[in-house]
């Protein structure tokens, strides 16, 4: 049974206990309905208390896995159950001692009172899944907290703390973190004015125009999908009218959105980004003390991530001035977080004091994990690893932060390759949620597992990749950028290519990203690739732009112009002249290229390379590939990821298109991987590849 009922005098305690997160799937709904009726039939009961048996979580809301099956339709539905609680004969109090999301907050809104503990976190994240709260949330929440807060919570999808919930009257009282259940029972026994059932749905509707005004004032970054945002706003507007009509509208929209393509893709993305079970024994190597080598941009960012996760960090750089500057940047970072009200001054001090700079590398000898973040150069890194090998205690993990270099070669600079692992942090490390864990040919499974555990502590999405040039993300990104650059050689302007891909949903165009990353970085990678993989030629114009001294955004000009220190890309006549000259020399005859063709070709490059990564075993699953592109490269979430989007187009159609391309240009690159051909023939989906192993 996922719900238990116990009697505490004249109060019945209903305890939700469905691991891991009390998702409100059919079994839990059925058990809760049964317990409720049992309680209502007991004449001695005066009130009910709804609690969770799971530490730190009340419930994660509806069971998302059910949305693709008949689950949510199986009686009792969540909305039905909530209505029964609200209209039932006994007052029901919800004790929200932890995370309370989506349908769980709607359940709490159907209760007559809500108590919060210090660790409570209350939110309606449905919009992130391309949905809206479908169990009365769009109608009850605004009646309780007003239009402004409701718009922020429903359209923004971010949770609020227990304290904020109290301020907004979403919660009625706080209970301390110790003896929470007893405190809640005591509150119920002493509730001021007794415990009459208070029904949120009976509260007055919002004033006319309230939602339009609130939406106008709220500055919310668009999340989820456009249809969900529009529908959520419509339903909130309906909360200006009768409850029942609003509820019916919400019900309708929920079902429509749930079965729509955007919500399906967003659900897939949600599960693609969940942590994978480690393939080794995570407990085998404890990480209590970390050290970082290098105080450049990446080293500093990594130190911040580690300190924020509560890990003590020893930090070394051969250049003492650079280390001192790094330390100052770390302090500035935490101070900025305080001024933006994201951190308390106490936490900022605590995080900053977790970092100890050391002038002598020998002082890191006892670290359990060392992350090297020095200049991206094989010989420099191998030199550092030789030193680390001499200094570190046995069993320490040696991580190298690299975005393209061969982790095996770095590992072989030591006498302990099984302890060496690649850690590809994305820049800026404190902001970007992705971490590629690069498994070398000798890396021990317990090292990979320990890094998966570390990623969880850092709250990063971890994907394990094998060794190759660029691992998963950059290897695909290079082919995507290469096709974008070839399209420019054939006649599209960089601004047009960027606009087409942004219009399709990418957060930024490829050339904008290249400018942001720095053209010097891309240039040196291309020079290496020109000799190592000549069958995948880069057009000349991109190198000429770099060779003209343009560094990208950091230098004020790159593929695009950034006049007056701005960040908005503009057309650049000089670059266009370089493109025209290089294209002429390459014998290209410029043509107008439609946006659809630009998007299709760049996407096909991603899919072709993704299939090869899967075939070669560099990526374990299509979900891993998609997670990398969603979390690291701004791929539109509501399109699921490159592999998912291939399934949406249909694999046979994708294979046919790749073959057509292979017949006309770059046959080695465009020839579809055998894996893709086989899946297409079998009528299988790419997104399922590797799922069992994941
Ligand atoms: N349904 C089904 N499974 C869920 C789930 C949900 N709502 N939420 C989490 N899970 C699963 C995860 O897939 C994971 O499963 P595995 O162990 O098999 O991989 C497990 O629970 C633990 O999740 P996390 O690894 O994410 O654990 P965490 O501690 O890092 O985070 C969490 C916990 C904050 C609850 C996070 O999982 C989360 O944000 N979940 C989604 C919450 C959400 O979006 N709820 C709204 C649902 S839609 C809805 O409720 C509609 C409605 O109006 C009726």
XYZ file of C-alpha atoms and ligand atoms in Angstrom:
748
model
C 0.000 0.000 0.000
C 1.393 3.389 -0.952
C -0.832 5.212 1.572
C -1.285 4.254 5.213
C -3.759 5.570 7.736
C -2.973 5.825 11.445
C -5.101 7.258 14.229
C -3.723 9.959 16.470
C -6.665 10.497 18.831
C -9.369 12.216 16.818
C -7.012 12.998 13.927
C -6.393 10.530 11.109
C -2.896 10.701 9.613
C -2.672 9.689 5.946
C 0.935 8.923 5.003
C 2.041 8.838 1.361
C 4.843 6.371 0.799
C 5.614 5.543 -2.794
C 9.356 5.543 -3.576
C 11.234 7.350 -4.838
C 9.259 10.612 -4.981
C 5.599 9.842 -4.105
C 4.564 10.385 -7.726
C 0.781 10.462 -7.840
C 0.366 7.464 -10.131
C -2.688 5.277 -10.323
C -1.800 3.000 -7.397
C -1.182 5.901 -5.038
C -4.384 7.675 -6.129
C -6.362 4.483 -5.640
C -4.870 3.895 -2.170
C -5.405 7.495 -1.133
C -9.040 7.377 -2.248
C -9.529 4.145 -0.251
C -7.932 5.597 2.894
C -9.992 8.755 2.585
C -13.266 6.853 2.436
C -12.154 4.718 5.353
C -11.425 7.870 7.351
C -14.682 9.541 6.390
C -16.539 6.455 7.660
C -14.994 6.771 11.140
C -17.254 8.877 13.319
C -14.535 9.487 15.947
C -12.351 11.444 13.525
C -12.442 15.224 13.613
C -9.770 16.024 10.992
C -7.162 14.485 8.684
C -3.482 15.227 8.234
C -1.820 14.389 4.944
C 1.932 13.726 5.248
C 4.783 12.042 3.403
C 6.962 9.227 4.684
C 9.774 10.252 2.334
C 12.443 12.555 3.739
C 12.559 15.982 2.140
C 9.801 15.353 -0.354
C 6.043 15.597 -0.047
C 5.490 14.536 -3.647
C 6.830 15.244 -7.165
C 3.285 15.465 -8.559
C 1.659 13.409 -11.271
C 3.553 10.345 -12.445
C 5.070 11.651 -15.667
C 5.689 8.099 -16.920
C 1.919 7.546 -16.996
C 1.274 10.353 -19.448
C 2.186 8.215 -22.439
C -0.122 5.416 -21.307
C -3.662 5.174 -20.002
C -2.526 5.912 -16.398
C -3.907 9.381 -15.796
C -7.293 8.331 -17.168
C -7.618 5.425 -14.706
C -10.039 6.298 -11.915
C -9.757 7.975 -9.599
C -8.248 10.854 -11.550
C -6.163 13.319 -9.591
C -8.654 16.154 -10.118
C -11.496 13.951 -8.939
C -9.577 12.942 -5.821
C -8.732 16.538 -4.988
C -12.365 17.579 -5.423
C -13.387 14.784 -3.051
C -10.935 16.059 -0.407
C -12.054 19.642 -0.797
C -15.758 18.853 -0.622
C -15.354 16.036 1.947
C -16.861 16.018 5.425
C -13.571 16.425 7.351
C -11.063 19.258 7.298
C -7.794 18.060 5.737
C -4.416 19.616 6.499
C -1.374 19.036 4.273
C 2.032 18.985 5.941
C 4.470 20.081 3.234
C 7.839 19.075 4.630
C 9.942 19.276 1.496
C 9.513 19.318 -2.276
C 5.872 19.694 -3.348
C 5.506 19.954 -7.086
C 2.840 19.991 -9.768
C -0.122 17.776 -8.983
C 1.133 17.521 -5.394
C 0.744 21.258 -4.873
C -2.669 21.014 -6.515
C -3.485 18.266 -4.016
C -2.374 20.569 -1.210
C -4.512 23.355 -2.683
C -7.512 21.033 -2.433
C -6.759 20.528 1.263
C -8.220 23.027 3.675
C -4.960 24.134 5.313
C -1.288 23.942 4.364
C 1.631 23.818 6.787
C 5.222 24.297 5.634
C 8.539 23.294 7.179
C 11.794 25.222 6.630
C 12.788 22.864 3.803
C 9.464 23.170 1.951
C 9.677 24.057 -1.736
C 6.367 24.547 -3.533
C 5.962 24.852 -7.269
C 3.990 24.187 -10.423
C 6.670 23.112 -12.940
C 4.158 21.740 -15.477
C 4.958 24.527 -17.948
C 8.492 23.100 -18.250
C 6.897 19.881 -19.464
C 4.770 21.735 -22.030
C 1.713 21.312 -19.796
C -0.342 23.340 -17.384
C -1.501 22.349 -13.914
C -4.349 20.024 -14.825
C -5.966 19.239 -11.491
C -7.488 22.603 -10.611
C -4.217 24.465 -10.049
C -4.874 27.254 -12.548
C -8.184 27.998 -10.809
C -7.380 27.467 -7.123
C -3.922 29.028 -6.989
C -4.939 32.505 -8.261
C -7.934 32.555 -5.901
C -5.553 31.963 -3.019
C -2.470 34.017 -3.896
C -3.719 36.571 -6.435
C -3.012 37.057 -10.118
C 0.587 38.284 -9.910
C 1.970 35.374 -7.914
C -0.142 32.850 -9.845
C 1.159 34.122 -13.192
C 4.738 33.880 -11.912
C 4.314 30.359 -10.590
C 2.285 28.903 -13.467
C 4.197 30.520 -16.342
C 7.622 30.623 -14.703
C 7.475 27.088 -13.292
C 9.961 27.887 -10.486
C 9.217 26.790 -6.920
C 8.910 29.133 -3.943
C 10.259 28.540 -0.451
C 8.031 27.872 2.539
C 8.650 31.427 3.754
C 7.540 32.883 0.413
C 4.490 30.592 0.460
C 3.540 32.036 3.847
C 4.004 35.584 2.583
C 1.750 34.878 -0.392
C -0.854 33.117 1.772
C -0.257 29.889 -0.111
C 0.581 28.339 3.257
C -1.199 28.971 6.540
C 1.514 28.314 9.105
C 5.082 27.095 9.532
C 6.203 24.148 11.577
C 9.791 23.743 12.782
C 12.014 21.073 11.245
C 12.206 18.984 14.427
C 9.285 16.713 15.308
C 7.440 18.038 12.298
C 4.557 15.602 12.520
C 3.969 16.265 16.228
C 4.161 19.991 15.609
C 1.590 19.704 12.839
C -0.753 17.710 15.082
C -0.307 20.296 17.846
C -1.113 23.092 15.379
C -4.283 21.280 14.347
C -5.372 20.808 17.963
C -4.763 24.462 18.774
C -5.782 25.981 15.432
C -7.113 29.450 16.033
C -10.894 29.387 15.600
C -11.001 25.601 15.152
C -10.522 23.719 11.905
C -13.519 24.372 9.689
C -13.069 23.151 6.091
C -11.931 26.165 4.023
C -12.494 25.583 0.317
C -10.159 27.450 -1.987
C -12.418 26.907 -5.012
C -15.141 28.901 -3.203
C -12.943 31.971 -2.794
C -13.881 34.918 -5.023
C -12.733 34.923 -8.645
C -9.974 37.318 -9.740
C -10.928 40.825 -10.797
C -11.449 41.374 -14.537
C -8.188 42.296 -16.278
C -6.150 41.091 -13.271
C -4.278 38.448 -15.274
C -3.506 40.701 -18.249
C -2.055 43.301 -15.875
C -0.067 40.710 -13.932
C 1.274 39.132 -17.133
C 2.295 42.560 -18.375
C 4.206 43.304 -15.158
C 5.842 39.903 -14.703
C 9.121 39.543 -16.576
C 9.240 35.779 -17.087
C 11.717 34.019 -19.349
C 9.680 31.851 -21.772
C 9.910 28.212 -20.702
C 8.312 24.995 -21.943
C 6.382 25.368 -25.171
C 4.470 28.200 -26.817
C 1.123 26.297 -26.852
C 1.412 25.569 -23.121
C 2.210 29.196 -22.316
C -0.789 30.401 -24.313
C -3.138 27.833 -22.783
C -1.905 28.531 -19.243
C -2.607 32.219 -19.698
C -6.089 31.479 -21.058
C -6.875 29.289 -18.048
C -5.598 31.926 -15.617
C -7.835 34.471 -17.347
C -10.714 32.038 -16.814
C -10.018 32.298 -13.057
C -11.551 35.766 -13.408
C -14.894 33.953 -13.939
C -16.799 31.034 -12.379
C -14.691 28.209 -10.945
C -16.439 25.354 -12.761
C -16.062 26.930 -16.195
C -12.358 27.576 -15.553
C -11.878 24.033 -14.356
C -13.510 22.604 -17.495
C -11.282 24.740 -19.719
C -8.176 23.654 -17.808
C -9.189 19.988 -18.067
C -9.613 20.301 -21.805
C -6.316 22.056 -22.378
C -4.410 19.664 -20.167
C -5.477 16.640 -22.240
C -4.769 18.454 -25.512
C -1.313 19.593 -24.439
C -0.394 16.244 -22.852
C -0.917 14.436 -26.157
C 0.725 17.146 -28.272
C 4.203 16.873 -29.838
C 5.846 19.524 -27.637
C 4.819 17.946 -24.319
C 5.881 14.498 -25.564
C 9.314 15.854 -26.481
C 9.651 17.700 -23.163
C 8.788 14.542 -21.212
C 11.422 12.676 -23.156
C 13.908 15.476 -22.396
C 13.058 15.284 -18.683
C 13.924 11.592 -18.507
C 16.932 11.955 -20.840
C 18.451 14.344 -18.308
C 17.826 12.231 -15.180
C 20.988 10.760 -13.681
C 21.944 7.310 -14.991
C 22.585 4.528 -12.523
C 26.368 4.190 -12.142
C 27.794 1.125 -13.822
C 30.330 0.640 -11.019
C 30.332 0.895 -7.259
C 29.972 4.589 -6.423
C 30.843 4.041 -2.793
C 34.206 2.534 -3.657
C 35.988 5.882 -3.802
C 35.043 8.581 -1.352
C 35.617 12.167 -2.285
C 36.070 14.403 0.730
C 38.945 16.608 -0.402
C 39.277 18.013 -3.911
C 42.138 19.904 -5.515
C 42.102 22.022 -8.663
C 45.188 22.830 -10.752
C 44.981 25.983 -12.847
C 43.458 29.370 -12.079
C 42.289 30.417 -15.548
C 38.629 30.852 -16.488
C 37.800 27.139 -16.352
C 39.762 26.446 -13.161
C 38.074 29.358 -11.409
C 34.620 28.251 -12.567
C 35.244 24.681 -11.408
C 36.454 25.888 -7.996
C 33.206 27.869 -7.617
C 31.097 24.797 -8.495
C 32.951 22.635 -5.966
C 32.808 25.204 -3.166
C 29.085 25.763 -3.750
C 28.547 22.027 -3.404
C 30.174 22.188 0.047
C 33.430 20.496 -0.953
C 36.723 21.778 0.500
C 39.053 22.761 -2.354
C 42.836 23.085 -2.473
C 43.781 25.303 -5.400
C 47.153 25.550 -7.097
C 48.596 27.406 -10.073
C 52.269 27.745 -10.982
C 51.674 31.473 -11.374
C 51.089 32.945 -7.895
C 49.613 36.199 -9.299
C 47.153 34.284 -11.422
C 46.123 32.251 -8.361
C 45.609 35.408 -6.298
C 43.510 36.925 -9.081
C 41.490 33.707 -9.301
C 40.826 33.821 -5.591
C 39.602 37.410 -5.906
C 37.295 36.380 -8.776
C 35.818 33.579 -6.657
C 35.085 36.060 -3.855
C 33.573 38.523 -6.371
C 31.354 35.770 -7.726
C 29.925 34.966 -4.298
C 29.520 38.671 -3.442
C 27.599 39.196 -6.686
C 25.325 36.296 -5.745
C 24.669 38.022 -2.408
C 23.834 41.333 -4.085
C 21.429 39.478 -6.415
C 19.845 37.894 -3.343
C 20.710 34.377 -4.504
C 22.965 33.756 -1.495
C 23.015 34.911 2.105
C 26.213 36.663 3.256
C 26.755 33.728 5.637
C 26.701 31.203 2.810
C 28.987 33.375 0.675
C 31.563 33.430 3.492
C 31.194 29.719 4.037
C 31.722 28.920 0.331
C 34.652 31.312 -0.063
C 36.372 29.909 3.005
C 36.100 26.373 1.602
C 38.808 27.357 -0.901
C 42.471 27.215 0.168
C 45.156 28.342 -2.265
C 48.452 26.457 -2.131
C 51.742 27.681 -3.556
C 53.356 24.261 -3.611
C 51.756 21.457 -5.589
C 53.038 18.948 -3.026
C 50.422 20.321 -0.608
C 47.618 18.608 -2.501
C 49.102 15.142 -1.888
C 46.180 13.954 0.230
C 43.394 15.041 -2.173
C 40.888 12.341 -3.140
C 40.269 13.984 -6.499
C 42.383 16.421 -8.496
C 40.883 18.306 -11.412
C 43.497 19.656 -13.775
C 42.296 22.736 -15.667
C 45.448 24.111 -17.277
C 45.915 25.303 -20.863
C 44.318 23.027 -23.507
C 47.601 21.632 -24.812
C 48.550 17.980 -24.779
C 52.174 18.442 -23.697
C 51.321 20.937 -20.967
C 48.673 18.601 -19.585
C 50.897 15.531 -19.765
C 53.554 17.440 -17.839
C 51.073 18.246 -15.067
C 49.913 14.620 -14.934
C 53.482 13.352 -14.591
C 53.887 15.639 -11.583
C 50.546 14.605 -10.100
C 51.494 10.964 -10.455
C 54.569 11.566 -8.310
C 52.732 13.556 -5.652
C 49.283 12.028 -5.126
C 48.364 9.321 -2.670
C 47.395 5.914 -4.111
C 43.731 5.667 -5.093
C 43.330 9.383 -5.800
C 41.306 10.207 -8.905
C 43.028 12.341 -11.550
C 40.556 14.324 -13.651
C 41.491 16.357 -16.706
C 39.232 19.160 -17.816
C 39.494 18.976 -21.582
C 37.038 19.584 -24.391
C 38.782 17.680 -27.179
C 42.119 16.144 -26.148
C 42.849 12.413 -26.055
C 42.302 11.349 -22.436
C 44.159 8.082 -23.062
C 47.361 9.920 -23.964
C 47.040 12.080 -20.880
C 46.418 8.965 -18.742
C 49.535 7.296 -20.096
C 51.673 10.139 -18.813
C 51.073 8.513 -15.409
C 51.642 5.031 -13.983
C 47.979 4.862 -13.004
C 45.749 5.178 -16.112
C 42.802 3.413 -14.339
C 42.593 6.438 -11.996
C 42.467 8.991 -14.820
C 39.212 10.373 -16.191
C 38.176 13.268 -18.419
C 35.845 15.911 -17.021
C 34.535 18.219 -19.686
C 32.987 21.179 -17.894
C 31.204 23.683 -20.113
C 31.919 27.378 -19.880
C 30.908 29.242 -17.748
C 31.178 26.263 -15.398
C 29.006 27.667 -12.558
C 26.153 28.285 -15.023
C 26.240 25.480 -17.571
C 24.445 22.384 -16.286
C 26.334 19.777 -18.339
C 29.343 17.633 -17.435
C 30.761 15.104 -19.900
C 32.596 12.369 -18.002
C 35.153 10.911 -20.378
C 35.967 7.284 -19.784
C 39.460 6.421 -21.028
C 40.272 2.920 -22.274
C 41.742 2.072 -18.838
C 39.491 4.179 -16.568
C 38.185 2.063 -13.702
C 34.388 1.727 -13.419
C 34.449 2.944 -9.834
C 36.175 6.137 -10.979
C 33.377 6.794 -13.493
C 30.787 6.001 -10.809
C 32.481 8.360 -8.367
C 32.359 11.123 -11.006
C 28.645 10.463 -11.563
C 28.222 10.892 -7.803
C 30.256 14.101 -7.935
C 28.031 15.442 -10.746
C 24.979 14.854 -8.540
C 26.611 16.817 -5.731
C 27.382 19.618 -8.192
C 23.763 19.410 -9.465
C 25.027 18.844 -12.994
C 23.658 16.626 -15.728
C 26.326 13.997 -16.265
C 26.807 12.048 -19.469
C 29.508 9.421 -19.870
C 31.399 9.532 -23.179
C 34.190 7.477 -24.693
C 37.406 8.970 -26.032
C 37.364 10.564 -29.488
C 38.005 14.020 -30.901
C 35.409 16.218 -29.167
C 33.730 13.396 -27.209
C 29.939 13.527 -27.762
C 29.101 17.212 -27.738
C 31.976 18.874 -29.557
C 32.305 16.093 -32.099
C 28.691 16.685 -33.165
C 29.001 20.435 -32.783
C 32.000 20.563 -35.148
C 30.051 18.801 -37.906
C 27.063 21.045 -37.343
C 29.230 24.174 -37.513
C 31.100 22.820 -40.518
C 27.862 22.398 -42.481
C 26.739 25.870 -41.385
C 30.050 27.245 -42.678
C 29.713 25.323 -45.976
C 26.240 26.806 -46.424
C 27.845 30.244 -46.139
C 30.425 29.297 -48.750
C 27.510 28.332 -51.016
C 25.745 31.668 -50.640
C 23.915 32.009 -47.302
C 25.067 34.877 -45.079
C 26.141 34.057 -41.487
C 23.243 36.153 -40.138
C 20.792 34.164 -42.284
C 22.137 30.826 -41.060
C 21.938 31.965 -37.430
C 18.432 33.372 -37.916
C 17.143 30.158 -39.549
C 18.387 27.979 -36.689
C 17.184 30.406 -34.002
C 13.808 30.532 -35.694
C 13.732 26.721 -35.565
C 14.279 26.970 -31.822
C 18.010 26.977 -31.034
C 18.900 29.416 -28.267
C 21.620 30.907 -30.491
C 22.804 30.561 -34.061
C 26.012 28.532 -34.635
C 28.112 31.560 -35.584
C 26.915 33.463 -32.547
C 28.065 30.517 -30.430
C 31.415 30.394 -32.241
C 31.906 34.119 -31.568
C 30.960 33.618 -27.933
C 33.362 30.688 -27.475
C 36.209 32.676 -29.087
C 37.387 32.262 -32.692
C 40.958 31.525 -31.573
C 39.760 28.340 -29.839
C 37.948 27.043 -32.926
C 40.859 27.993 -35.197
C 43.425 25.825 -33.454
C 41.020 22.866 -33.360
C 40.357 23.232 -37.102
C 44.061 23.304 -37.930
C 44.478 19.956 -36.204
C 41.369 18.531 -37.878
C 42.534 19.659 -41.320
C 45.468 17.274 -41.059
C 43.776 14.497 -39.060
C 40.447 14.314 -40.957
C 40.970 15.824 -44.417
C 37.867 14.011 -45.691
C 35.812 16.456 -43.637
C 37.030 19.764 -45.083
C 36.328 23.118 -43.471
C 35.717 26.029 -45.852
C 38.502 28.630 -45.915
C 36.455 31.702 -45.088
C 36.169 30.808 -41.402
C 39.956 30.625 -41.015
C 40.396 33.885 -42.878
C 38.084 35.618 -40.423
C 40.192 34.265 -37.543
C 43.458 35.109 -39.292
C 42.325 38.719 -39.701
C 42.693 39.001 -35.908
C 39.022 38.781 -34.996
C 38.589 36.928 -31.719
C 34.792 36.845 -31.502
C 32.644 38.558 -28.897
C 35.501 39.002 -26.407
C 37.433 41.068 -28.989
C 34.429 43.111 -30.131
C 34.289 41.509 -33.607
C 34.172 38.013 -34.985
C 32.050 36.406 -37.674
C 29.565 39.110 -36.741
C 30.209 42.698 -35.714
C 29.442 43.774 -32.137
C 29.536 47.572 -32.347
C 30.000 49.736 -29.254
C 30.780 46.801 -26.964
C 27.263 45.355 -27.482
C 26.377 41.668 -27.454
C 23.855 41.803 -30.295
C 25.408 40.439 -33.508
C 25.305 42.660 -36.599
C 26.210 42.054 -40.246
C 29.821 42.767 -40.969
C 30.708 44.031 -44.465
C 34.394 43.139 -44.089
C 33.562 39.552 -43.203
C 31.109 39.365 -46.099
C 33.886 40.472 -48.444
C 36.192 37.752 -47.046
C 33.440 35.187 -47.592
C 32.844 36.332 -51.177
C 36.572 36.116 -52.000
C 37.026 32.697 -50.371
C 33.905 31.297 -52.078
C 35.088 32.525 -55.479
C 38.441 30.857 -54.955
C 36.693 27.640 -53.918
C 34.769 27.751 -57.200
C 31.380 28.075 -55.512
C 28.587 29.862 -57.357
C 26.554 31.646 -54.686
C 22.828 30.912 -54.587
C 19.952 31.928 -52.346
C 19.434 29.173 -49.768
C 16.010 28.852 -48.121
C 15.831 28.704 -44.309
C 14.307 25.202 -44.466
C 17.310 23.868 -46.366
C 19.720 25.470 -43.892
C 17.971 23.885 -40.920
C 17.627 20.466 -42.519
C 21.262 20.230 -43.532
C 22.606 21.301 -40.120
C 20.244 18.904 -38.357
C 21.158 16.062 -40.669
C 24.813 16.648 -39.798
C 23.957 16.268 -36.106
C 21.938 13.110 -36.680
C 24.529 11.498 -38.967
C 27.270 12.071 -36.395
C 25.062 11.049 -33.451
C 24.359 7.689 -35.095
C 28.080 7.111 -35.596
C 28.784 7.978 -31.942
C 26.225 5.361 -30.909
C 27.545 2.802 -33.352
C 31.115 3.307 -32.103
C 29.967 3.080 -28.473
C 31.281 6.575 -27.661
C 27.767 7.405 -26.448
C 25.850 4.677 -24.610
C 22.355 5.805 -25.536
C 20.459 8.205 -27.762
C 19.110 9.792 -24.588
C 22.718 10.600 -23.589
C 23.335 12.274 -26.934
C 20.149 14.289 -26.629
C 20.903 15.260 -23.020
C 24.282 16.640 -24.158
C 22.745 18.761 -26.883
C 19.891 19.983 -24.674
C 22.004 20.862 -21.657
C 25.159 22.037 -23.421
C 24.296 23.448 -26.832
C 20.920 25.210 -26.610
C 18.973 22.646 -28.663
C 15.243 23.442 -28.304
C 13.904 21.304 -25.450
C 10.453 21.087 -26.989
C 12.039 19.269 -29.933
C 13.555 16.660 -27.621
C 17.118 16.549 -29.007
C 18.806 15.531 -32.281
C 18.016 11.799 -31.967
C 14.450 12.404 -30.847
C 13.915 14.819 -33.734
C 15.188 12.144 -36.152
C 12.443 9.845 -34.881
C 9.883 12.608 -35.341
C 10.962 13.010 -38.989
C 10.910 9.210 -39.376
C 14.147 7.233 -39.671
C 13.431 5.901 -43.194
C 13.018 9.490 -44.429
C 16.214 10.559 -42.650
C 18.189 7.653 -44.108
C 16.883 8.420 -47.597
C 17.831 12.098 -47.224
C 21.343 11.246 -45.979
C 21.827 8.893 -48.919
C 20.728 11.592 -51.346
C 23.285 13.929 -49.829
C 25.972 11.222 -49.954
C 25.319 10.806 -53.690
C 26.045 14.495 -54.289
C 28.681 15.588 -51.788
C 31.082 14.269 -49.109
C 30.016 10.611 -49.395
C 32.090 9.515 -46.414
C 30.441 12.032 -44.148
C 26.856 11.683 -45.337
C 26.712 7.922 -45.777
C 24.335 6.917 -42.935
C 25.727 4.726 -40.156
C 24.770 1.046 -40.418
C 22.975 1.391 -37.093
C 20.667 4.054 -38.498
C 19.957 2.012 -41.608
C 19.152 -1.063 -39.490
C 16.837 0.795 -37.123
C 15.037 2.386 -40.063
C 14.592 -1.039 -41.675
C 13.269 -2.539 -38.436
C 10.810 0.298 -37.904
C 12.583 0.995 -34.580
C 13.232 4.343 -32.939
C 16.643 5.918 -32.400
C 15.534 7.300 -29.001
C 15.180 3.726 -27.692
C 18.745 2.804 -28.610
C 20.746 1.989 -25.486
C 17.759 2.572 -23.246
C 18.053 -0.790 -21.496
C 21.711 -0.098 -20.710
C 21.053 3.473 -19.529
N 6.890 11.244 -12.197
C 7.568 10.093 -12.377
N 8.844 9.907 -11.985
C 9.446 10.941 -11.385
C 8.806 12.176 -11.182
C 7.459 12.302 -11.602
N 6.758 13.426 -11.416
N 9.678 13.012 -10.569
C 10.820 12.320 -10.392
N 10.682 11.071 -10.889
C 11.662 9.982 -10.832
C 12.907 10.268 -11.660
O 12.734 9.866 -12.979
C 13.930 9.414 -10.932
O 13.693 8.083 -11.329
P 14.902 7.017 -11.436
O 15.468 6.926 -10.069
O 14.246 5.794 -11.935
O 15.856 7.617 -12.422
C 13.519 9.525 -9.478
O 12.139 9.913 -9.503
C 14.287 10.534 -8.661
O 14.276 11.771 -9.367
P 15.581 12.674 -9.477
O 16.749 11.843 -9.811
O 15.239 13.815 -10.357
O 15.730 13.144 -7.947
P 16.082 14.559 -7.382
O 16.076 14.390 -5.913
O 17.287 15.126 -8.044
O 14.848 15.518 -7.819
C 12.554 16.187 -8.068
C 13.553 15.239 -7.353
C 12.850 17.647 -7.671
C 11.184 15.799 -7.622
C 12.724 16.071 -9.593
O 12.717 14.697 -9.945
C 11.644 16.745 -10.391
O 11.724 17.933 -10.634
N 10.616 15.970 -10.831
C 9.580 16.465 -11.715
C 8.524 17.212 -10.989
C 7.456 17.664 -11.938
O 7.689 18.164 -13.014
N 6.202 17.498 -11.505
C 5.056 17.866 -12.269
C 4.476 16.653 -12.879
S 3.190 17.062 -14.008
C 1.840 17.246 -13.025
O 1.896 17.124 -11.840
C 0.632 17.543 -13.855
C -0.604 17.753 -13.162
O -1.024 18.877 -12.979
C -1.474 16.634 -12.780
